CSV table of C-alpha atoms and ligand atoms in Angstrom, one decimal:
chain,number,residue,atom,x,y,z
A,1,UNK,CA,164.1,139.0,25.5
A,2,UNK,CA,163.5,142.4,26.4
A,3,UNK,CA,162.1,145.1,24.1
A,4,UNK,CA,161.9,148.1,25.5
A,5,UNK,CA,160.8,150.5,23.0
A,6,UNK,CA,157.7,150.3,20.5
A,7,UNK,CA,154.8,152.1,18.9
A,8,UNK,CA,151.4,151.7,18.3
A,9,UNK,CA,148.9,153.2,16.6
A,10,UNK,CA,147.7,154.9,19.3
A,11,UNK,CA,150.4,157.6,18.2
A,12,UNK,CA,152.6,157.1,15.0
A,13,UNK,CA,153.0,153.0,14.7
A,14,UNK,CA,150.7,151.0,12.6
A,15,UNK,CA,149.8,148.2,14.2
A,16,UNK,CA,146.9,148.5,17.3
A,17,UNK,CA,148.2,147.5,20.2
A,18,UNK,CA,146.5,144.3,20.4
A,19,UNK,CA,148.3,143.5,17.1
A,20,UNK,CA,151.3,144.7,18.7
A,21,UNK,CA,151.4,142.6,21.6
A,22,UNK,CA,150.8,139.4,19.9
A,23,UNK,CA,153.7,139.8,17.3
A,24,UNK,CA,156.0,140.7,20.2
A,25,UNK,CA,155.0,137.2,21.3
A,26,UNK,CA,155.5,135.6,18.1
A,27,UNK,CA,159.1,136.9,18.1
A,28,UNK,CA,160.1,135.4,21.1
A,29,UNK,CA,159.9,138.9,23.1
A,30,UNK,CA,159.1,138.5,27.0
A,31,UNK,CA,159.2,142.1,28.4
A,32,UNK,CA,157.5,144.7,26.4
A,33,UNK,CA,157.4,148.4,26.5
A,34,UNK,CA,155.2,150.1,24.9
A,35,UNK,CA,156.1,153.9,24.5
A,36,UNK,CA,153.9,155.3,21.9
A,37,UNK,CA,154.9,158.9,21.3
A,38,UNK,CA,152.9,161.3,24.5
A,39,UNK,CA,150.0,158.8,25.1
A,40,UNK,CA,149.7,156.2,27.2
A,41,UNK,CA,145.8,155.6,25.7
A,42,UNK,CA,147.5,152.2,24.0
A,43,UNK,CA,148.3,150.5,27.4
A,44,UNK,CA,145.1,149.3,28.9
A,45,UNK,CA,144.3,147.3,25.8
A,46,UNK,CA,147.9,146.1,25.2
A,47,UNK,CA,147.4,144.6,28.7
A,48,UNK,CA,144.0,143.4,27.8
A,49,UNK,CA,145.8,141.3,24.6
A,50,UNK,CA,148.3,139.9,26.9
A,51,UNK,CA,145.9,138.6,28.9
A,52,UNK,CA,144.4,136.7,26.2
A,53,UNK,CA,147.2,135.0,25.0
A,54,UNK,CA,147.9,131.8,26.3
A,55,UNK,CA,150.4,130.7,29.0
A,56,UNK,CA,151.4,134.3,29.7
A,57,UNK,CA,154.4,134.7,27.9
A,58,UNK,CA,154.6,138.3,27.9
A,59,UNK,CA,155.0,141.0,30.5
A,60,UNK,CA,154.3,144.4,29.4
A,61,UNK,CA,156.2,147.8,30.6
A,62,UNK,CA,153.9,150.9,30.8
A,63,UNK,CA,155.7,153.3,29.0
A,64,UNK,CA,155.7,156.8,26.8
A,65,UNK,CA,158.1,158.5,24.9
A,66,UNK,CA,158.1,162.2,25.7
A,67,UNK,CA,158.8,164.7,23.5
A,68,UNK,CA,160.8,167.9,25.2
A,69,UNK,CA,163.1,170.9,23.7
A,70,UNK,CA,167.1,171.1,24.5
A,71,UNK,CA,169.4,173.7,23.4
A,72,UNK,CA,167.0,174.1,20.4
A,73,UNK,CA,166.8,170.4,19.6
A,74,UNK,CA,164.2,168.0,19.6
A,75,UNK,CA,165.2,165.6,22.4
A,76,UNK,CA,162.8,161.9,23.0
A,77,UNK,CA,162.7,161.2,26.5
A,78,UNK,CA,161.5,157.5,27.5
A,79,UNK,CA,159.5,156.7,30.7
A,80,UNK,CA,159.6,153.3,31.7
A,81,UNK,CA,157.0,151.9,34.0
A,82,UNK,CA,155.2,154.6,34.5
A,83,UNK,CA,152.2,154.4,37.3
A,84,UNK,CA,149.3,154.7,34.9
A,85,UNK,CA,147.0,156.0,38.3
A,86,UNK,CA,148.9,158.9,38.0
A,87,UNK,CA,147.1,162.0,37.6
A,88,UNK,CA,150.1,164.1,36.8
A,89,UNK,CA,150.9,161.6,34.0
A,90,UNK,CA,147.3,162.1,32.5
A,91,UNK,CA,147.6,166.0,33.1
A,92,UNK,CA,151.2,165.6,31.2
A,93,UNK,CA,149.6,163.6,28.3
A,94,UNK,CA,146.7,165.8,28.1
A,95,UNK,CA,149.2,168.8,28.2
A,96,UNK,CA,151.0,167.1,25.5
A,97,UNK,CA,147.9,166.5,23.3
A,98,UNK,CA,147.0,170.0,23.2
A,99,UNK,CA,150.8,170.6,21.9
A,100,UNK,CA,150.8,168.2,19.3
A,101,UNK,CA,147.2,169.8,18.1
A,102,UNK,CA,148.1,173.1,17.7
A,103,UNK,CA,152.1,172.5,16.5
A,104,UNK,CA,150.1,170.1,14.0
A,105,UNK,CA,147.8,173.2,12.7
A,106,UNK,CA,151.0,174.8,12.2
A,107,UNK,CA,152.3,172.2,10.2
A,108,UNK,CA,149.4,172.4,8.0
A,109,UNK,CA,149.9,176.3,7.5
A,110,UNK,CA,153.5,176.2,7.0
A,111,UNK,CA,152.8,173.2,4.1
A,112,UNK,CA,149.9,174.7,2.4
A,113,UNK,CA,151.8,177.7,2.4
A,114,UNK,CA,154.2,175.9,0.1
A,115,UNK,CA,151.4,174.6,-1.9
A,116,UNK,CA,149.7,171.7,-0.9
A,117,UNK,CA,146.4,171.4,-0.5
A,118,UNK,CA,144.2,169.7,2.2
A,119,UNK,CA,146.9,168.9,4.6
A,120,UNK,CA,145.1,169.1,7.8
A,121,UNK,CA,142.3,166.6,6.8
A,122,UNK,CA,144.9,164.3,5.2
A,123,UNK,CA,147.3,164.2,8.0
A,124,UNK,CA,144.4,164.2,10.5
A,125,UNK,CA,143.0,161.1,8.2
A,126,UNK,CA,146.5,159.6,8.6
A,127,UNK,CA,146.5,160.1,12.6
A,128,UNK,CA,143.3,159.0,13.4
A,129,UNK,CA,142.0,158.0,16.8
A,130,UNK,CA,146.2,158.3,17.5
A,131,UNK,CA,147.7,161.7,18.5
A,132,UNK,CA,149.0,163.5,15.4
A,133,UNK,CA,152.8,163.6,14.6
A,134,UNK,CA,155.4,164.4,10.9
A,135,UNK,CA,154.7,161.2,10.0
A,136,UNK,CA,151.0,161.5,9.6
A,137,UNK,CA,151.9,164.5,7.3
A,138,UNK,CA,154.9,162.3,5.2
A,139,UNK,CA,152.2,160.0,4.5
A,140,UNK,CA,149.7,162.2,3.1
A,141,UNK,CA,152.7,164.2,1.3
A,142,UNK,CA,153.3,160.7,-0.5
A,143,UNK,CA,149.6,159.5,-0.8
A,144,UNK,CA,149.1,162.4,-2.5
A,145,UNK,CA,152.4,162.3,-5.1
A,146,UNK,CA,154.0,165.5,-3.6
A,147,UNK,CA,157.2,163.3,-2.7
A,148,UNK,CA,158.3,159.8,-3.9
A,149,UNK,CA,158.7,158.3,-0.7
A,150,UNK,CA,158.3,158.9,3.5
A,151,UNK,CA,162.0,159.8,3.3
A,152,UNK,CA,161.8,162.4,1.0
A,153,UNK,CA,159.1,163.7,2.8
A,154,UNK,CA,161.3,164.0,6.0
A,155,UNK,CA,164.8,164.7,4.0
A,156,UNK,CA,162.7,167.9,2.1
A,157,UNK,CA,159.9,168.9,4.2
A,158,UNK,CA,159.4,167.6,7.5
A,159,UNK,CA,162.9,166.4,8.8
A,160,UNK,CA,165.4,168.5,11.5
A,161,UNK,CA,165.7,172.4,10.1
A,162,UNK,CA,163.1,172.1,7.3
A,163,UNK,CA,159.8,174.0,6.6
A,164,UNK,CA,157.8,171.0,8.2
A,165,UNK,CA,160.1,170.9,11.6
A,166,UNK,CA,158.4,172.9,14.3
A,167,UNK,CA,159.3,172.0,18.2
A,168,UNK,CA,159.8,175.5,19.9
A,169,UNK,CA,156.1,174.3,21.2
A,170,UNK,CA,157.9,171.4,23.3
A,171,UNK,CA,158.7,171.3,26.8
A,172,UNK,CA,161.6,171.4,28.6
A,173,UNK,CA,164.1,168.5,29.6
A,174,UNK,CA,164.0,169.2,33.1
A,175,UNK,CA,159.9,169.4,33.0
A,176,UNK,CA,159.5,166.1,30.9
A,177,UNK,CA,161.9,164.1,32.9
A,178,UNK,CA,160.5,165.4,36.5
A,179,UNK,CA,156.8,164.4,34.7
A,180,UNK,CA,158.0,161.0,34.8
A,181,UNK,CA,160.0,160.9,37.8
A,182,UNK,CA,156.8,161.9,39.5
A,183,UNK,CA,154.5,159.4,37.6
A,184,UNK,CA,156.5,156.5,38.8
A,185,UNK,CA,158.4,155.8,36.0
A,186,UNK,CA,162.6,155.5,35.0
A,187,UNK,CA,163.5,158.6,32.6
A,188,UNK,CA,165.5,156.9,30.0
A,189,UNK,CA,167.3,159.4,27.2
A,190,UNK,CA,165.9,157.9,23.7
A,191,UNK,CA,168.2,157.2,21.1
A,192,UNK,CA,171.0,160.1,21.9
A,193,UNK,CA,173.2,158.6,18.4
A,194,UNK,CA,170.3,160.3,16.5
A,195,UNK,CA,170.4,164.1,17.8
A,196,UNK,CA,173.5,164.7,15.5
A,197,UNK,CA,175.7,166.2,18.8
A,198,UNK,CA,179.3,166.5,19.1
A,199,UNK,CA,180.5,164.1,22.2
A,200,UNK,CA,181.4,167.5,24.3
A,201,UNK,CA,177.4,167.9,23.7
A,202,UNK,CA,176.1,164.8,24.4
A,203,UNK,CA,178.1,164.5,27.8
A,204,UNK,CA,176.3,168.2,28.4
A,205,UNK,CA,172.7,166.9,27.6
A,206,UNK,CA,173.8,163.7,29.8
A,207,UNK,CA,174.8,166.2,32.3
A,208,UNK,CA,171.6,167.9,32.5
A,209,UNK,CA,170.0,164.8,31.9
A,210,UNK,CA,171.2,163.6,35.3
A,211,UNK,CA,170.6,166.6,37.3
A,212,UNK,CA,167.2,167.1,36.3
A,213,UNK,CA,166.6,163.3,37.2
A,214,UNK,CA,167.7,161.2,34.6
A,215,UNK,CA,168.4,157.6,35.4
A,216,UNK,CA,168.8,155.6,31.9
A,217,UNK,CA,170.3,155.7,28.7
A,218,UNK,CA,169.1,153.8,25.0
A,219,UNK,CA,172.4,152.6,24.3
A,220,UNK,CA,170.8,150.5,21.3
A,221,UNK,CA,167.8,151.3,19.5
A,222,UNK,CA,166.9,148.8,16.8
A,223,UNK,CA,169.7,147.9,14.3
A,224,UNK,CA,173.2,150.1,15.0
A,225,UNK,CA,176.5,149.9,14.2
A,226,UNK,CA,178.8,148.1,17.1
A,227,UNK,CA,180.7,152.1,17.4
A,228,UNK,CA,177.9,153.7,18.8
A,229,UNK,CA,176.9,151.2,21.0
A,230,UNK,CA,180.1,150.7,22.7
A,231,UNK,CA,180.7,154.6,22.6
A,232,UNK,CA,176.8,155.2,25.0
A,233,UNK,CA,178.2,152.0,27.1
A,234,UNK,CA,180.8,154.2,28.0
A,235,UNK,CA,178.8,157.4,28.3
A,236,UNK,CA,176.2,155.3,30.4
A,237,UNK,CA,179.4,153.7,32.6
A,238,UNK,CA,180.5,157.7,32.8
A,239,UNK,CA,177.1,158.9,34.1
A,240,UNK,CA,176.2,156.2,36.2
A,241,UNK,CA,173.2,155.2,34.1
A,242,UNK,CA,171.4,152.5,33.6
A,243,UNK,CA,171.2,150.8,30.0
A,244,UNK,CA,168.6,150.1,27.8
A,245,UNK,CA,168.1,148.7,24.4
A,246,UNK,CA,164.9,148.5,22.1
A,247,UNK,CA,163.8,148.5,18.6
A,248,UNK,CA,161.9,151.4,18.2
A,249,UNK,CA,159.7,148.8,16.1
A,250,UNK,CA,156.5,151.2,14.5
A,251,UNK,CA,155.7,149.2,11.2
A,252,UNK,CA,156.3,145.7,10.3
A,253,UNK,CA,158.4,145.8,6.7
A,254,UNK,CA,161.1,147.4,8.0
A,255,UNK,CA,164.0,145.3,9.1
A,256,UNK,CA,166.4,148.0,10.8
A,257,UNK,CA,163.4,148.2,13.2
A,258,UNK,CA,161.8,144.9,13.7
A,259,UNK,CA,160.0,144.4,16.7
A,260,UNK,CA,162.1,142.2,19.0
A,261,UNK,CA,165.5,142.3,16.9
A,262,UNK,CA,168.0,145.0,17.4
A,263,UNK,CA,171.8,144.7,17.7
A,264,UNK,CA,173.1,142.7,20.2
A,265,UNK,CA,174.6,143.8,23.9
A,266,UNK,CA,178.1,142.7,24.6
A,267,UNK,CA,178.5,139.5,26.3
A,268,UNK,CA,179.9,141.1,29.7
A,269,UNK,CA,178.8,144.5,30.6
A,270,UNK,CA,181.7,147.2,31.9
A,271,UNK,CA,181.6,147.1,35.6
A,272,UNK,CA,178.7,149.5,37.4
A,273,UNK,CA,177.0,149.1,34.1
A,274,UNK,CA,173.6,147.6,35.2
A,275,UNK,CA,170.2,146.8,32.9
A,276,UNK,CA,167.3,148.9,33.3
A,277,UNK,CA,165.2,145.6,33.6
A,278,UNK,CA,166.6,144.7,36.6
A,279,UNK,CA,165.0,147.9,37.9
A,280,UNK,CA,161.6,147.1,37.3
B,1,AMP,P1,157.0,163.9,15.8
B,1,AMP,O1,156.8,163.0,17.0
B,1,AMP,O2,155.8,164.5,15.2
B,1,AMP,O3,158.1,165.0,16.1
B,1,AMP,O4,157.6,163.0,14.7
B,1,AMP,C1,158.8,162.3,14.9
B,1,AMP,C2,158.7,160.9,14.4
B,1,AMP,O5,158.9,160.9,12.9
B,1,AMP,C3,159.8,160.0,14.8
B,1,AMP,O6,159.5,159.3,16.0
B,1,AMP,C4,160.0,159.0,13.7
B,1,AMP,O7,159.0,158.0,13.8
B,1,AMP,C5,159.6,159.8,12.5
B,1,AMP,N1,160.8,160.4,11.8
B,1,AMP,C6,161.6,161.4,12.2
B,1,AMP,N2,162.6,161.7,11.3
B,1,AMP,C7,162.4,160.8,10.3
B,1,AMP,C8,163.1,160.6,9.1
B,1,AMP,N3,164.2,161.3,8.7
B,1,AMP,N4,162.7,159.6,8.3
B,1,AMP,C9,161.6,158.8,8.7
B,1,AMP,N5,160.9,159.0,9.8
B,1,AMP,C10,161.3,160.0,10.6
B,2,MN,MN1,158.0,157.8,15.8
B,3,MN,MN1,162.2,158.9,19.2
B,4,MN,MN1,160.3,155.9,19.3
């Protein structure tokens, strides 16, 4: 059973990746990806775990999820396999790092500004040793009663177009995807059901996608309805992409992400229409 997308704590999951990798075992998973959000810092001890469980039953993926700007949207670009001797990965993570520090300060400003208080310590608190991210700051927003719940802290605040949203400080596509290309690794587009585009728009991004190196598509991240996943088949068959399917699992508790569960692949795959983990 193949999971190919997951986060730790190392950016905005909750378990460690130690904790990670053994629940993947428990639910039956035997190919792993890790792809915590611009790090790779969670990989050398998810590999570690795995190598203390017994019988090997799990094989883990190197992976990141890459955060890069597209026609002024926020697009999640997954690198599978990634060589983690790279040096250009670690420059591209430490590039990275440095982004999500200073878009975080101006976070903070753009919060306190509406009148919360201490909201660089909190969501600093929140992130930890793991590289800040929104939902560092939707948890201190509710820990602190300014919302009800880490919804409304992304549907008022922090989600696409509000106050809290800031991603002009991103990347490109072309320059995230040629970062993993050159660090080893399969450039797979994340989730493309979740960037709210018309289907003249996502065959654009796909496109683009492509000529700047792209070679996979998420056609199912965690629990989604049948539609959409037969609709990015299609768009995968169109391009010439390769498919791949993951929860997007970051805390336990949630079922529409569950580590190891998402909806199911068709029984028989259109012709051309071949499995990123057979690329591995
Ligand atoms: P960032 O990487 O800082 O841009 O934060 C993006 C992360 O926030 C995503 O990977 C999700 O984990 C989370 N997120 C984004 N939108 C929402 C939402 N509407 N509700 C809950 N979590 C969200
Ligand atoms: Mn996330
Ligand atoms: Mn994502
Ligand atoms: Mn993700």
């Amino acid at each position: 059973m193949y999971d190919l997308h997951s986060h730790s704590h190392c950016s905005d999951g909750k378990l460690s990746p130690t904790e990670l990798v053994q629940l993947a075992a428990q639910q039956g998973v035997t190919t792993l990806a890790l792809t915590d959000h611009d790090t790779v810092a969670g990989i050398p001890e998810a590999q570690q775990a795995i190598a203390q469980l017994e019988d090997n039953p799990l094989t883990l993926i190197p992976g990141i999820e890459l955060s890069c700007l597209w026609q002024g949207k926020n697009i999640h670009i997954l690198g599978l396999n990634v060589d983690m001797e790279s040096s250009l990965l670690q420059q591209a993570v430490e590039s990275q790092r440095q982004l999500r520090h200073e878009r975080a300060q101006e976070i903070a400003r753009r919060l306190e500004k509406q009148g919360f208080r201490g909201v660089w310590e909190g969501a600093l608190h929140h992130a930890g040793e793991g590289v800040i991210g929104r939902p560092h700051f939707a948890q201190y927003l509710v820990e602190m009663g300014y919302v009800s719940s880490f919804s409304q802290a992304f549907s008022r605040y922090l989600g696409a177009g509000k106050i809290g949203d800031v991603k002009q400080c991103w990347p490109s596509l072309e320059t995230v995807t040629a970062w993993i290309v050159k660090s080893g690794g399969i450039p797979v587009l994340a989730h493309p059901d979740k960037y709210n585009l018309t289907r003249t728009k996502l065959y654009l991004l796909l496109e683009q996608f492509c000529a700047a190196g792209g070679l996979g598509v998420e056609v199912i991240n965690g629990k989604q309805d049948l539609g959409v996943t037969q609709k990015l088949i299609k768009a995968a068959q169109d391009f010439g992409l390769l498919i791949s399917c993951g929860s997007d699992f970051h805390v336990p508790d949630q079922p529409w992400q569950a580590l190891g569960a998402y909806s199911p692949l068709p029984e028989k795959l259109p012709d051309g229409c071949e499995p990123v983990w057979d690329h591995f």
